[in-house]
Short mmCIF file of C-alpha atoms in Angstrom, two decimals:
data_model
loop_
_atom_site.label_atom_id
_atom_site.label_comp_id
_atom_site.label_asym_id
_atom_site.label_seq_id
_atom_site.Cartn_x
_atom_site.Cartn_y
_atom_site.Cartn_z
CA MET K 246 0.00 0.00 0.00
CA ASP K 247 1.14 3.54 -0.77
CA ARG K 248 1.24 4.78 2.84
CA GLY K 249 1.99 8.31 1.76
CA ALA K 250 -1.34 8.40 -0.07
CA ALA K 251 -3.54 7.73 2.97
CA HIS K 252 -4.74 11.29 3.52
CA VAL K 253 -3.40 13.13 0.49
CA ALA K 254 -5.43 14.50 -2.41
CA PRO K 255 -4.93 12.47 -5.62
CA VAL K 256 -3.80 15.53 -7.56
CA LEU K 257 -0.89 16.00 -5.15
CA LEU K 258 0.18 12.40 -5.67
CA VAL K 259 0.22 12.99 -9.42
CA VAL K 260 2.50 15.99 -8.92
CA ARG K 261 4.73 14.00 -6.57
CA ASP K 262 5.05 11.17 -9.07
CA ARG K 263 5.97 13.57 -11.86
CA LEU K 264 8.69 15.03 -9.68
CA LEU K 265 10.04 11.53 -9.04
CA VAL K 266 10.05 10.87 -12.78
CA ALA K 267 11.99 14.11 -13.28
CA LEU K 268 14.58 13.07 -10.69
CA ALA K 269 14.99 9.71 -12.44
CA PHE K 270 15.50 11.55 -15.74
CA ALA K 271 18.26 13.69 -14.20
CA SER K 272 19.89 10.58 -12.69
CA GLY K 273 19.95 8.89 -16.08
CA ILE K 274 21.80 11.88 -17.54
CA TYR K 275 24.37 11.86 -14.75
CA GLU K 276 24.98 8.13 -15.00
CA ALA K 277 25.59 8.41 -18.75
CA ILE K 278 27.95 11.36 -18.24
CA CYS K 279 29.98 9.60 -15.55
CA PHE K 280 30.09 6.18 -17.20
CA LEU K 281 31.07 7.52 -20.62
CA SER K 282 33.48 10.17 -19.33
CA PHE K 283 35.26 8.40 -16.48
CA GLY K 284 35.30 4.76 -17.56
CA LYS K 285 33.47 1.84 -16.04
CA VAL K 286 31.98 3.49 -12.96
CA PHE K 287 28.52 4.50 -11.78
CA SER K 288 27.61 7.36 -9.47
CA GLY K 289 24.24 6.05 -8.28
CA PHE K 290 23.99 2.39 -9.27
CA GLN K 291 26.29 1.03 -6.58
CA THR K 292 25.45 -2.61 -7.31
CA GLY K 293 27.29 -2.16 -10.59
CA ASN K 294 30.24 -0.60 -8.78
CA ILE K 295 30.48 -3.54 -6.38
CA VAL K 296 30.64 -5.85 -9.40
CA PHE K 297 33.30 -3.61 -10.97
CA LEU K 298 35.23 -3.74 -7.70
CA GLY K 299 35.33 -7.53 -7.93
CA VAL K 300 36.40 -7.36 -11.58
CA GLY K 301 39.15 -4.93 -10.65
CA ALA K 302 40.28 -7.15 -7.80
CA ALA K 303 40.68 -9.96 -10.32
CA GLY K 304 43.25 -7.83 -12.13
CA THR K 305 41.23 -6.59 -15.10
CA ARG K 306 42.16 -2.97 -15.75
CA PRO K 307 41.07 -0.28 -18.24
CA PRO K 308 40.03 -0.25 -20.98
CA ALA K 309 38.54 -3.73 -20.55
CA GLY K 310 37.89 -3.28 -16.83
CA PRO K 311 37.32 -0.52 -14.28
CA ASN K 312 39.73 1.75 -12.47
CA PRO K 313 39.44 0.41 -8.89
CA VAL K 314 40.30 3.81 -7.38
CA THR K 315 37.46 5.52 -9.26
CA VAL K 316 35.05 2.80 -8.19
CA LEU K 317 36.13 3.12 -4.55
CA VAL K 318 35.73 6.90 -4.67
CA SER K 319 32.17 6.50 -5.96
CA LEU K 320 31.27 3.91 -3.33
CA ALA K 321 32.74 5.99 -0.50
CA ALA K 322 31.18 9.26 -1.66
CA PHE K 323 27.76 7.64 -2.10
CA ALA K 324 27.99 6.27 1.44
CA VAL K 325 28.94 9.71 2.76
CA GLY K 326 25.98 11.29 0.97
CA ALA K 327 23.59 8.66 2.31
CA ALA K 328 24.93 9.16 5.84
CA LEU K 329 24.76 12.97 5.65
CA SER K 330 21.18 12.84 4.38
CA MET K 331 20.10 10.84 7.42
CA TRP K 332 21.01 13.78 9.66
CA ILE K 333 18.20 15.62 7.87
CA LEU K 334 15.86 12.68 7.29
CA LYS K 335 16.33 10.97 10.64
CA PRO K 336 12.63 11.24 11.68
CA PHE K 337 11.69 9.16 8.63
CA ASN K 338 13.99 6.25 9.54
CA GLY K 339 14.43 5.04 5.99
CA ASP K 340 12.06 2.21 5.12
CA GLU K 341 10.78 1.61 8.65
CA GLU K 342 7.12 2.01 9.55
CA VAL K 343 6.07 5.55 10.52
CA GLU K 344 3.00 7.06 12.14
CA ASP K 345 0.25 8.36 9.88
CA SER K 346 0.90 11.89 11.10
CA GLU K 347 4.38 11.69 9.61
CA VAL K 348 3.17 10.79 6.11
CA LEU K 349 0.30 13.22 5.77
CA GLN K 350 2.55 15.55 3.76
CA VAL K 351 3.12 14.39 0.23
CA TRP K 352 6.56 16.04 0.15
CA PRO K 353 7.86 16.83 3.66
CA ARG K 354 10.08 19.83 4.34
CA ARG K 355 13.05 17.59 5.20
CA VAL K 356 12.93 15.96 1.78
CA SER K 357 13.11 19.38 0.16
CA ALA K 358 16.01 20.36 2.42
CA THR K 359 17.91 17.25 1.38
CA LEU K 360 17.26 17.86 -2.30
CA TRP K 361 18.45 21.46 -2.01
CA ALA K 362 21.72 20.04 -0.65
CA VAL K 363 21.78 17.67 -3.63
CA LEU K 364 21.39 20.65 -5.95
CA VAL K 365 24.34 22.43 -4.31
CA LEU K 366 26.55 19.39 -4.93
CA GLN K 367 25.39 19.08 -8.53
CA VAL K 368 26.03 22.77 -9.15
CA GLY K 369 29.54 22.13 -7.81
CA PHE K 370 29.84 19.25 -10.29
CA LEU K 371 28.74 21.57 -13.10
CA VAL K 372 31.21 24.32 -12.16
CA VAL K 373 34.17 21.94 -11.91
CA TRP K 374 33.15 20.29 -15.19
CA MET K 375 32.97 23.61 -17.06
CA VAL K 376 36.07 25.36 -15.71
CA THR K 377 38.52 22.44 -15.75
CA SER K 378 39.32 19.38 -17.80
CA PRO K 379 36.93 16.64 -16.59
CA SER K 380 39.57 13.97 -17.17
CA ALA K 381 41.95 15.80 -14.82
CA MET K 382 39.32 16.06 -12.08
CA THR K 383 37.80 12.59 -12.33
CA TYR K 384 37.93 11.73 -8.64
CA LEU K 385 36.46 15.05 -7.52
CA LEU K 386 33.66 14.94 -10.08
CA ILE K 387 32.76 11.34 -9.28
CA GLY K 388 32.86 12.17 -5.58
CA LEU K 389 30.52 15.15 -5.93
CA ASN K 390 28.04 13.28 -8.09
CA ALA K 391 28.02 10.07 -6.06
CA CYS K 392 27.59 12.01 -2.81
CA ALA K 393 24.59 13.82 -4.34
CA MET K 394 23.13 10.51 -5.55
CA GLY K 395 23.44 9.01 -2.06
CA MET K 396 21.55 11.95 -0.59
CA GLN K 397 18.89 11.82 -3.30
CA MET K 398 18.34 8.09 -2.84
CA ASN K 399 17.61 8.45 0.87
CA ALA K 400 15.40 11.49 0.28
CA VAL K 401 13.23 9.47 -2.09
CA ARG K 402 13.26 6.42 0.21
CA SER K 403 11.89 8.59 2.99
CA LEU K 404 8.78 9.29 0.90
CA HIS K 405 7.86 5.59 1.21
CA VAL K 406 6.64 5.33 -2.38
CA PRO K 407 6.36 1.61 -3.16
CA GLY K 408 9.00 0.25 -5.53
CA ILE K 409 10.45 3.63 -6.45
CA SER K 410 14.12 4.53 -6.63
CA THR K 411 15.33 7.42 -8.75
CA THR K 412 19.02 6.43 -8.70
CA ALA K 413 18.86 2.69 -9.48
CA ALA K 414 16.13 0.93 -11.43
CA SER K 415 16.30 -2.65 -10.12
CA ALA K 416 13.67 -2.25 -7.39
CA THR K 417 11.39 -0.30 -9.72
CA PHE K 418 11.76 -2.85 -12.51
CA ILE K 419 11.05 -5.84 -10.28
CA SER K 420 8.02 -4.09 -8.76
CA LEU K 421 6.61 -3.43 -12.21
CA THR K 422 7.22 -6.91 -13.59
CA SER K 423 6.00 -8.65 -10.42
CA GLY K 424 2.83 -6.57 -10.38
CA ILE K 425 2.14 -7.39 -14.01
CA ALA K 426 2.81 -11.09 -13.45
CA THR K 427 0.37 -11.30 -10.53
CA TRP K 428 -2.24 -8.96 -12.03
CA SER K 429 -2.04 -6.92 -8.83
CA LEU K 430 -0.76 -3.67 -10.29
CA LYS K 431 -3.26 -0.84 -10.55
CA ALA K 432 -3.14 1.85 -13.20
CA HIS K 433 -1.69 4.67 -11.11
CA PRO K 434 1.26 2.70 -9.66
CA ALA K 435 1.90 1.17 -13.09
CA ARG K 436 2.17 4.61 -14.66
CA ARG K 437 4.50 5.75 -11.87
CA LEU K 438 6.82 2.75 -12.14
CA THR K 439 6.87 2.85 -15.93
CA GLY K 440 7.48 6.59 -15.94
CA VAL K 441 10.54 6.29 -13.70
CA LEU K 442 12.05 3.52 -15.85
CA VAL K 443 11.41 5.30 -19.14
CA ALA K 444 12.68 8.59 -17.76
CA MET K 445 15.95 7.05 -16.57
CA ALA K 446 16.57 5.48 -19.98
CA ALA K 447 15.64 8.73 -21.71
CA GLY K 448 18.02 10.61 -19.44
CA ALA K 449 20.87 8.27 -20.39
CA LEU K 450 20.07 8.87 -24.06
CA ILE K 451 20.14 12.65 -23.58
CA GLY K 452 23.33 12.42 -21.54
CA ASP K 453 25.06 10.50 -24.32
CA TRP K 454 23.81 12.95 -26.94
CA THR K 455 24.92 16.05 -25.04
CA LEU K 456 28.39 14.59 -24.45
CA SER K 457 28.76 14.19 -28.22
CA HIS K 458 27.19 17.47 -29.33
CA ALA K 459 27.50 19.92 -26.43
CA HIS K 460 30.17 18.43 -24.17
CA PRO K 461 30.92 21.51 -21.99
CA TYR K 462 27.21 21.88 -21.19
CA ALA K 463 26.30 18.22 -20.64
CA PRO K 464 25.54 18.63 -16.89
CA VAL K 465 23.44 21.79 -17.35
CA LEU K 466 20.10 20.09 -18.07
CA PRO K 467 20.05 17.80 -15.00
CA VAL K 468 20.91 20.75 -12.75
CA LEU K 469 17.96 22.66 -14.20
CA VAL K 470 15.69 19.65 -13.73
CA ILE K 471 16.66 19.22 -10.06
CA ALA K 472 16.24 22.95 -9.48
CA ALA K 473 12.75 22.83 -11.01
CA VAL K 474 11.82 19.83 -8.85
CA ASN K 475 12.94 21.71 -5.75
CA VAL K 476 11.05 24.87 -6.64
CA ILE K 477 7.81 23.02 -7.43
CA ALA K 478 8.06 20.83 -4.34
CA SER K 479 8.97 23.69 -2.01
CA THR K 480 6.33 26.13 -3.27
CA SER K 481 3.35 24.89 -5.24
CA LEU K 482 3.24 21.38 -3.81
CA ARG K 483 3.63 22.44 -0.19
CA ARG K 484 1.08 25.24 -0.51
CA ALA K 485 -1.43 22.88 -2.12
CA ALA K 486 -0.87 20.34 0.65
CA ALA K 487 -1.43 23.01 3.28
CA ARG K 488 -4.72 24.04 1.69
#
């Protein structure tokens, strides 16, 4: 059951879901940028990085394999971001059960605060990317992006939206396919799950395209998307929830 939907107007849930789709789109762009620019490494999909770590430990090195140092930087920075976000999101306790009074808001203030911190890190990524050579600042750029992804992942987890992750698609994909297989998936959750998956793939496509055709500006679009999500969530969505 979507516990966040218990006492929230349906129109607010639609807005929330569109914001989650937008975050997944931005994540897809960032993953494409990092993977194609810095070798075999992810900034949000840490399952892939753990596999790459094993491949690197076996002795396979670039170009066939990953750079173990880059992979370790991403893993460590993601963990730091996840830990830092919990200082803000502590009342939500991740995936644990919460009282109804704590999920009456479709987009709590603490989620917005965390995503504003994510935006600051991604602006830092953009500035470093544009003023230096990305290849010379690989570790810093991966660190900034992975830290932001760790914070974003916990922010979205704290919303308790079933099956949704905007930084890795495995949970979303299995929720969609399992729901279809058991005929238990209703229209609204199906649209939400499908939207996140399609948006992440579309983001990767756009990220690849911008690297080829507008390389210096590749990280601009995801920064704008995250900024728009924050503005909508912190203004229109919160005001509508209050009314």
